[in-house]
Coordinates of C-alpha atoms in Angstrom, one line a residue:
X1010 CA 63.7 100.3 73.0
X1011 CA 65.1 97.5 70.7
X1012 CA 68.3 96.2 72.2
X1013 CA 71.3 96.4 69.8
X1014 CA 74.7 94.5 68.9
X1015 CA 77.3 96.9 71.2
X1016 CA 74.7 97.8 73.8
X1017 CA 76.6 97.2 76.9
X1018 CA 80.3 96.9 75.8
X1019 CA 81.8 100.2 77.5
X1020 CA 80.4 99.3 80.7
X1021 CA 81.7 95.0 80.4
X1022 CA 85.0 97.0 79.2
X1023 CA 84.8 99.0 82.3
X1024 CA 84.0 96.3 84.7
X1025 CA 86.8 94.1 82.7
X1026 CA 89.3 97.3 83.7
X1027 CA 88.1 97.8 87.1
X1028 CA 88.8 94.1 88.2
X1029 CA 92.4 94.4 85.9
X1030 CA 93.0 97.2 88.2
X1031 CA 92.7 95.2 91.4
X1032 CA 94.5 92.5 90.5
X1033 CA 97.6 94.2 89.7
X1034 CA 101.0 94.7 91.7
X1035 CA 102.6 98.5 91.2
X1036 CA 105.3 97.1 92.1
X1037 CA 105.8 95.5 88.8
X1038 CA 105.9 98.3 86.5
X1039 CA 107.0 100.9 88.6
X1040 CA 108.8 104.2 87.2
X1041 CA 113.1 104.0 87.5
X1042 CA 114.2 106.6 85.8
X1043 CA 115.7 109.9 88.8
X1044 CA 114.6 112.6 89.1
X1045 CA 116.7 115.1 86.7
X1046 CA 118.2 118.4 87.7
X1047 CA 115.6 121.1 86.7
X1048 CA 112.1 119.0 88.0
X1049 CA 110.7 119.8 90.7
X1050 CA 109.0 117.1 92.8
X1051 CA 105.2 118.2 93.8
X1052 CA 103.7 115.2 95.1
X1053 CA 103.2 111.4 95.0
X1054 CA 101.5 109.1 93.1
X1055 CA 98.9 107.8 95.6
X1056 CA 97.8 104.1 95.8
X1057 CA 95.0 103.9 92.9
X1058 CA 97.0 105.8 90.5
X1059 CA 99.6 103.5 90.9
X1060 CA 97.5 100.6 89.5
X1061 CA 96.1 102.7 87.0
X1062 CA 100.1 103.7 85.7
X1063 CA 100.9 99.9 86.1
X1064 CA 98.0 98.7 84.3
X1065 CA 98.5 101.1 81.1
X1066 CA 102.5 100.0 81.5
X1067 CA 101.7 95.9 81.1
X1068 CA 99.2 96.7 78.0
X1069 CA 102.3 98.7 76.4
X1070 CA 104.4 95.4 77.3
X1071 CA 101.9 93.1 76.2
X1072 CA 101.6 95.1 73.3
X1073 CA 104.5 95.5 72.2
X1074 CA 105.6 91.9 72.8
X1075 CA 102.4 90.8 70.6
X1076 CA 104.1 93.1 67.3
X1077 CA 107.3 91.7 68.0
X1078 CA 106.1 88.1 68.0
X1079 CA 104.1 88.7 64.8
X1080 CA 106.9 90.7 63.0
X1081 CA 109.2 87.3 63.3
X1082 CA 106.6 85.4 62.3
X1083 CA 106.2 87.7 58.9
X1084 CA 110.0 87.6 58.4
X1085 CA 109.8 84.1 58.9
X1086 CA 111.0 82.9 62.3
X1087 CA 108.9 80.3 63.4
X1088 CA 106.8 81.6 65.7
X1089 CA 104.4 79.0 67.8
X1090 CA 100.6 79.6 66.6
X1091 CA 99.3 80.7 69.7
X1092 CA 101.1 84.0 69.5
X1093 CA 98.9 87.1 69.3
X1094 CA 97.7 89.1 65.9
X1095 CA 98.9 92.5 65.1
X1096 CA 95.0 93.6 65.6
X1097 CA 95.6 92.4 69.0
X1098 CA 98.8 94.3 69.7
X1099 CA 97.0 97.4 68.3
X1100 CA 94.3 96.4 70.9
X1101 CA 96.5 96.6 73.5
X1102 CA 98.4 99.5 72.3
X1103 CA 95.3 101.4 72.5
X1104 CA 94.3 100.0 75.6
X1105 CA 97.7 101.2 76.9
X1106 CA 97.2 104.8 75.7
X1107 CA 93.1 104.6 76.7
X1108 CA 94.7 104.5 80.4
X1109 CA 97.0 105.9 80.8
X1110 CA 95.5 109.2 79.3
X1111 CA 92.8 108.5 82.2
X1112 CA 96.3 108.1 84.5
X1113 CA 97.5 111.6 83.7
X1114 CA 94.0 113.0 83.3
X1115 CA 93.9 112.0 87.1
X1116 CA 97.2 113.2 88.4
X1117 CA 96.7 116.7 86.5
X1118 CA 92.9 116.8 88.7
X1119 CA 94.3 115.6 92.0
X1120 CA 97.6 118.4 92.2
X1121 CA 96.3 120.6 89.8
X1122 CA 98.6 120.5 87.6
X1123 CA 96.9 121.2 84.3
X1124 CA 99.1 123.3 81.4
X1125 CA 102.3 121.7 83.3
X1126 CA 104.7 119.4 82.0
X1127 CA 105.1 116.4 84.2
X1128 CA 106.5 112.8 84.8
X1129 CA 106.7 110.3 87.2
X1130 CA 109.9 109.4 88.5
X1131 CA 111.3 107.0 90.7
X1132 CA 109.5 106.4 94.5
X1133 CA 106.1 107.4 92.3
X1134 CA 107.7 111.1 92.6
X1135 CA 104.9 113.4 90.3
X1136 CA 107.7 115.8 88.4
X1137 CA 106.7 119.3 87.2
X1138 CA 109.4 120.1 84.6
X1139 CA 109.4 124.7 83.7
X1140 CA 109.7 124.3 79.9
X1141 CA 112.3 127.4 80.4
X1142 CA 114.6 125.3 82.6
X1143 CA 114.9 123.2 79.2
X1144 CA 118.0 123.6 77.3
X1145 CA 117.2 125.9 74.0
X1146 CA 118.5 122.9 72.1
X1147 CA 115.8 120.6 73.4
X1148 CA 113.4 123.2 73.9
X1149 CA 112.4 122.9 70.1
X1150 CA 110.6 119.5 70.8
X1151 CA 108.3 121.4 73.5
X1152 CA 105.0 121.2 71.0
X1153 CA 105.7 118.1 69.3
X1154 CA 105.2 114.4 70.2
X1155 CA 108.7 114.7 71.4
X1156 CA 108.0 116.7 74.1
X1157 CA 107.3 113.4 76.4
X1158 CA 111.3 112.5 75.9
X1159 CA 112.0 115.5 77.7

């Protein structure tokens, strides 16, 4: 079989991933916020996962620091050339989700906590929030994009 452009490039992306995993510190992007009356803690984020949460949380950062760069520059800050496209902050952006969706993916396998609503919370607590805990007011949001601010 004939080689063709794109052969290859999930498992480069892969291997690119693997060693970004690695080489990160937790540490750096770990989770602040308490846990909140009405979550129940059930479990801990183990090592791996760790890098995997920190890794999707410096894409976000880089991401998001890539837009903001290029939205001075298009209201007309000067903005040094070096400073990243928009198609790269999308990149990362999706890079960001691309992970971390294998981050929850993994926490839902390893506690089984598939159908639950969970967080991570400060000291990489693993959160399982009962949607009927949640205020009625704020209960509307359950089956929207909102429902991650809960």
């Amino acid at each position: 079989m004939k080689k063709q452009k794109g052969d290859g490039v999930a498992a480069e992306w892969m291997y690119t991933l693997l060693q970004e995993i690695d080489g990160i510190d937790p540490d750096e992007f770990k989770p602040i916020d308490e846990v909140a009356p009405g979550e129940h803690v059930v479990g801990v984020v183990s090592e791996g996962y760790k890098k995997l949460y920190a890794l999707a949380e410096r894409y976000q950062e880089k991401g998001d620091g890539a837009f903001d760069q290029e939205m001075r520059r298009a209201l007309g800050h000067k903005i040094p050339k070096r400073v990243l496209c928009p198609e790269s902050a999308g990149g990362l952006h999706e890079k960001a989700t691309a992970v971390r969706g294998i981050f929850w993916a993994s926490i839902r396998d390893a506690h089984g906590l598939w159908g639950k609503e969970i967080g991570i919370r400060k000291g990489w607590k693993i959160v399982r929030v009962a949607i009927e805990e949640v205020p009625n007011s704020v209960r509307f949001f359950a089956k929207t994009p909102f429902k991650e601010m809960l």
